[in-house]
Tab-separated table of C-alpha atoms in Angstrom:
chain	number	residue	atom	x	y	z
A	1	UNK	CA	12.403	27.627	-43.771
A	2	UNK	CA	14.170	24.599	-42.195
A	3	UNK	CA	13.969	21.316	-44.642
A	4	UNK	CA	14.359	19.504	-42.187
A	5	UNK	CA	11.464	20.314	-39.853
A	6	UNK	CA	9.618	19.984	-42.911
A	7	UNK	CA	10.605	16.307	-43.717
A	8	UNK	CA	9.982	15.543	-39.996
A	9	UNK	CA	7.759	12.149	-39.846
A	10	UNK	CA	4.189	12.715	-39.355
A	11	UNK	CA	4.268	10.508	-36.857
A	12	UNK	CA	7.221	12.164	-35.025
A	13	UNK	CA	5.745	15.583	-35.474
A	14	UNK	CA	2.576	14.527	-33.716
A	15	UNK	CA	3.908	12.862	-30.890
A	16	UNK	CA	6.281	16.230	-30.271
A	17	UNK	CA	2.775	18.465	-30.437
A	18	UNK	CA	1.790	16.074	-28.181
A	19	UNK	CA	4.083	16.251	-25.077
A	20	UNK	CA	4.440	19.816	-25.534
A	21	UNK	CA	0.496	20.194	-25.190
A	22	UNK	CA	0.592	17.419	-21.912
A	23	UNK	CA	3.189	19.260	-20.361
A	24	UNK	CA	1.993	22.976	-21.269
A	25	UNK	CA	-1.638	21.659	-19.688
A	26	UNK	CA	0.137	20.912	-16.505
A	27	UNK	CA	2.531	24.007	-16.847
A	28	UNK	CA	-0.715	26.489	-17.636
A	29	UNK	CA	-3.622	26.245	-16.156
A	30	UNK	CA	-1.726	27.368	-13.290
A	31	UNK	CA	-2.699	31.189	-12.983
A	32	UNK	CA	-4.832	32.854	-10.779
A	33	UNK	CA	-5.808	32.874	-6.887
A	34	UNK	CA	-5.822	29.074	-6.926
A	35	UNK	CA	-2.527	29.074	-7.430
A	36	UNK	CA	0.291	28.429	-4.596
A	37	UNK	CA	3.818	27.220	-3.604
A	38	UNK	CA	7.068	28.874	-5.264
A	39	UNK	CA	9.531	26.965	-7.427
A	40	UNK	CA	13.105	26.215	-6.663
A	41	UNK	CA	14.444	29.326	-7.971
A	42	UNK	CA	12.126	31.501	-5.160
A	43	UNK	CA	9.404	32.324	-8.260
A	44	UNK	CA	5.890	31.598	-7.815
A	45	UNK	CA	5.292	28.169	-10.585
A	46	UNK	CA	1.739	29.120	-10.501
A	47	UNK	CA	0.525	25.733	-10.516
A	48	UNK	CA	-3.197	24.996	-9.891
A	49	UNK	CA	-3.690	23.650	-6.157
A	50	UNK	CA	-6.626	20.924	-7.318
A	51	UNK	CA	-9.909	20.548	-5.148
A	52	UNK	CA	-9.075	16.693	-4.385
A	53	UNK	CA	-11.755	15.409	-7.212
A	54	UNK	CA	-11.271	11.548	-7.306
A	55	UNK	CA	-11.966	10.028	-10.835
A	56	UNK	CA	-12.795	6.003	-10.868
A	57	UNK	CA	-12.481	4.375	-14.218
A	58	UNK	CA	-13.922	0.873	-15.263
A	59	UNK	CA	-11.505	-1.601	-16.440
A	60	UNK	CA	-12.676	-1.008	-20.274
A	61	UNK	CA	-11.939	2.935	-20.149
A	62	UNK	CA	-8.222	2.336	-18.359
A	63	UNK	CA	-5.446	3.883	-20.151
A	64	UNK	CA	-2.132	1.912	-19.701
A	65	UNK	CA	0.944	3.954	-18.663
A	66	UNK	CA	4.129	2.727	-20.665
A	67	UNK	CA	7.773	3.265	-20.836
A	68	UNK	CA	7.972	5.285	-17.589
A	69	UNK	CA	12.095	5.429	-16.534
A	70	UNK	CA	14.103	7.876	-14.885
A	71	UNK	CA	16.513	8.440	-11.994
A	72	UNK	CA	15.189	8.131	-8.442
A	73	UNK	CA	16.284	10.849	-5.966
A	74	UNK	CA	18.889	9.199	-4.144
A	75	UNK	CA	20.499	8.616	-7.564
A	76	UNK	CA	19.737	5.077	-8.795
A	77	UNK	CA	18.001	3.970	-12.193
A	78	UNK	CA	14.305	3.145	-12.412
A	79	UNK	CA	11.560	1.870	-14.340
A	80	UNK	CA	8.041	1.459	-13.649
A	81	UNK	CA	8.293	-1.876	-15.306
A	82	UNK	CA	9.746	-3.391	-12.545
A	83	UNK	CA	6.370	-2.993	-10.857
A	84	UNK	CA	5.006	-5.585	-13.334
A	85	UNK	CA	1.461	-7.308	-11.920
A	86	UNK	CA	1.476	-5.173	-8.775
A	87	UNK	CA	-0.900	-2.347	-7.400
A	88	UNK	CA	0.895	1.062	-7.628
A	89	UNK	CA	0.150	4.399	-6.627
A	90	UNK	CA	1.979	7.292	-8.396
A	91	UNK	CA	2.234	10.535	-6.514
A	92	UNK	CA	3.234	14.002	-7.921
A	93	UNK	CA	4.479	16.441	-5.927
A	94	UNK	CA	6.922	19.169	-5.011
A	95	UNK	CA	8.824	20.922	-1.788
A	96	UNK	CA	7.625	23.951	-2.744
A	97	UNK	CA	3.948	22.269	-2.453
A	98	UNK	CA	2.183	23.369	0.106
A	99	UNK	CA	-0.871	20.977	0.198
A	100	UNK	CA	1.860	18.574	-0.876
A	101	UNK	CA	3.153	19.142	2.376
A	102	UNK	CA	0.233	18.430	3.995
A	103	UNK	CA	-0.590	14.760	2.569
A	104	UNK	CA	1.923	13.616	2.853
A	105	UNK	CA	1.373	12.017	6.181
A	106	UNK	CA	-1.688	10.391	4.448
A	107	UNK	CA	0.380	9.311	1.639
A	108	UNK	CA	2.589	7.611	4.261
A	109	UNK	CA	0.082	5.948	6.336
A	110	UNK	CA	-1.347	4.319	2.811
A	111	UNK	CA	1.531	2.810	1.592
A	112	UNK	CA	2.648	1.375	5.472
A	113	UNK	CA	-0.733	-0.049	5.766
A	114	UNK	CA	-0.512	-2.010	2.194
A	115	UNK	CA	2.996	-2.522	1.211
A	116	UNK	CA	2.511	-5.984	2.714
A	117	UNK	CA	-0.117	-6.901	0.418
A	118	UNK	CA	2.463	-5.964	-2.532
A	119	UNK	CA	0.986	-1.973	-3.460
A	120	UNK	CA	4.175	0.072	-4.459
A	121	UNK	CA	4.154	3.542	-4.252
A	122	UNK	CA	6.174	5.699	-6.176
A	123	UNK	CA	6.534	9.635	-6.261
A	124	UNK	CA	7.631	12.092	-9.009
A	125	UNK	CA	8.931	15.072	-8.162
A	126	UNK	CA	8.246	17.545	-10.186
A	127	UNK	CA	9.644	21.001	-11.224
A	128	UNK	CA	12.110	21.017	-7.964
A	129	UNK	CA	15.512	21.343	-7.041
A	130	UNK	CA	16.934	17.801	-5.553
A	131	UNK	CA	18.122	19.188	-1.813
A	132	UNK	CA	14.804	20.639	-1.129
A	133	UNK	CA	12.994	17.233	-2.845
A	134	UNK	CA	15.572	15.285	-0.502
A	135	UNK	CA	14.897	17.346	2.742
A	136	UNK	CA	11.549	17.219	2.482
A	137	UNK	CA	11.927	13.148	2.260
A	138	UNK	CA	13.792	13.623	5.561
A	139	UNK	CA	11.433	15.402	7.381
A	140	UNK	CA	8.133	13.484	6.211
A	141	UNK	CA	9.958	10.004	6.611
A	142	UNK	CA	8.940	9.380	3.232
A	143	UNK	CA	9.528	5.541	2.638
A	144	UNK	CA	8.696	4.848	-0.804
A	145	UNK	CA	11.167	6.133	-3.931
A	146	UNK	CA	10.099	9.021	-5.890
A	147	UNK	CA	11.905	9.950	-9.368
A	148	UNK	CA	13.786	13.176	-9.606
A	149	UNK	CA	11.761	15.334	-12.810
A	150	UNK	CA	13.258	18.644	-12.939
A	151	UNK	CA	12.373	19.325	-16.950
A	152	UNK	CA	9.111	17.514	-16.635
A	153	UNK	CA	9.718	14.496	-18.891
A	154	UNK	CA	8.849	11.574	-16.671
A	155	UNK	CA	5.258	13.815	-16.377
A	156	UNK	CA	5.031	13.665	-20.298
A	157	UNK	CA	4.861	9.671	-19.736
A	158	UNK	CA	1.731	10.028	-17.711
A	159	UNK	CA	-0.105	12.251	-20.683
A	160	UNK	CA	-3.067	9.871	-21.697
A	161	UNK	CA	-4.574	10.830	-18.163
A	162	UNK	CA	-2.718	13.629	-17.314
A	163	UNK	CA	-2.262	14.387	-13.003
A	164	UNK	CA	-3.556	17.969	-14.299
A	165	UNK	CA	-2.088	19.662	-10.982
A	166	UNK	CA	0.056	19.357	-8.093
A	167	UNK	CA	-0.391	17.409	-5.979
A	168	UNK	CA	-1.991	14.667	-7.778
A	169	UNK	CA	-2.039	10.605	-7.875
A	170	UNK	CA	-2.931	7.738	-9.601
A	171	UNK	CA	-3.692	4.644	-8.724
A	172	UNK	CA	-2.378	1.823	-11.580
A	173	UNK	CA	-3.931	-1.515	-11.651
A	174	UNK	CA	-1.900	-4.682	-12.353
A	175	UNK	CA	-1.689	-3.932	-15.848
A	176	UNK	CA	-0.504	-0.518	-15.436
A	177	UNK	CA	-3.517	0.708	-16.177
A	178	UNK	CA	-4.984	3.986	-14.744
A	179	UNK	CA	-7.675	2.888	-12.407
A	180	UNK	CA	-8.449	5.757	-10.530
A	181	UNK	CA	-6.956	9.700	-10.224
A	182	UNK	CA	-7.114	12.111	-7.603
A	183	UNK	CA	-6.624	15.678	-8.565
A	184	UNK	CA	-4.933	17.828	-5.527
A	185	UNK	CA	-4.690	16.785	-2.424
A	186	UNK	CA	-5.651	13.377	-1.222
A	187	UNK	CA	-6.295	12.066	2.316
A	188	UNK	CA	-6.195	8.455	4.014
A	189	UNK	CA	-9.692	8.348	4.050
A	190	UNK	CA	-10.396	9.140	0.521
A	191	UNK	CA	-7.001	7.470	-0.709
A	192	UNK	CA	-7.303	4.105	1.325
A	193	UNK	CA	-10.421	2.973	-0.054
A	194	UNK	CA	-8.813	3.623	-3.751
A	195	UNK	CA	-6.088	1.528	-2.989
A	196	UNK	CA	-7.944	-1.216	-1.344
A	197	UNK	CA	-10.572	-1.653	-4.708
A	198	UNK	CA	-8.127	-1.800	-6.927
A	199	UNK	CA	-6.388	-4.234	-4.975
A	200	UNK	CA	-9.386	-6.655	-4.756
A	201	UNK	CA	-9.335	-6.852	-8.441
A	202	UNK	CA	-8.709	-10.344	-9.941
């Protein structure tokens, strides 16, 4: 045996289990006919395609998303910090996607109609390779930044409510709180209305 796994903190060792569990959740689950899109390397990722469920939760049952960083895709540094106090809507997704593919329109049409009330939207982009993340901002005229998560890290960050499949989003509420999640593909009609109730909080 290794002494030093055995002299690993509790505390360290738990956290590990952890992330490997949030990530394997969002990794598994993925077999079967529900399953589409191919990953970078041509393979089939086997991710679940989710059925669009929309989850609401009161202020009291919110789960606050922390310590979120990473590298955007054209290359600069971010943090979700910097989003301090606002409305923000977190998008996973992938070229490979196919239903990805399809909201994103929806996605668009969101964010146009309340980035001027001060709603960021942010996506992660998951499990790709960055050209195909990059052309697929190009041909969607995708106008909000999305991080660059190849090895699934900036994911982990997201593990007390987990997105569970791709696509999926969450809606944060000023506190960076989880407010509401929508598992697969979303629309305008069913996104909007999110967007526009969390905003009205005080």
């Amino acid at each position: 045996m290794n002494p030093r796994r055995i002299a690993l903190p509790r505390s360290r060792a738990a956290a590990a289990v952890t992330a490997a569990v949030a990530l394997g959740g969002l990794l598994a689950g993925c077999a079967g006919t529900n399953a589409s899109g191919s990953g970078p390397d041509g393979g089939d990722n086997r991710f679940i395609s989710g059925d669009g469920n929309v989850t609401q939760y009161e202020p009291a049952r919110r789960k606050t998303v922390q310590n979120v960083t990473g590298e955007r895709l054209d290359g600069k540094a971010f943090k979700l910090a910097d989003f301090k106090g606002k409305v923000v809507v977190v998008n996973f997704w992938a070229s490979w996607c196919a239903p990805c593919r399809g909201e994103a329109p929806s996605l668009e049409h969101v964010y146009d109609e309340n980035k001027a009330q001060g709603v960021e939207f942010l996506g992660v982009n998951f499990k790709d390779s960055k050209a195909n993340a990059q052309a697929f901002e190009r041909k969607f005229k995708v106008a909000y930044p999305s991080l660059f998560d190849a090895d699934g890290q900036v994911t982990l960050a997201f593990r007390e409510v987990p997105p569970s499949a791709i696509p999926s989003t969450l809606v944060l509420d000023r506190q960076g709180r989880v407010a509401a999640r929508v598992i697969g593909a979303t629309t305008y009609s069913k996104l909007n209305p999110l967007v526009a109730k969390v905003r009205a909080e005080k």
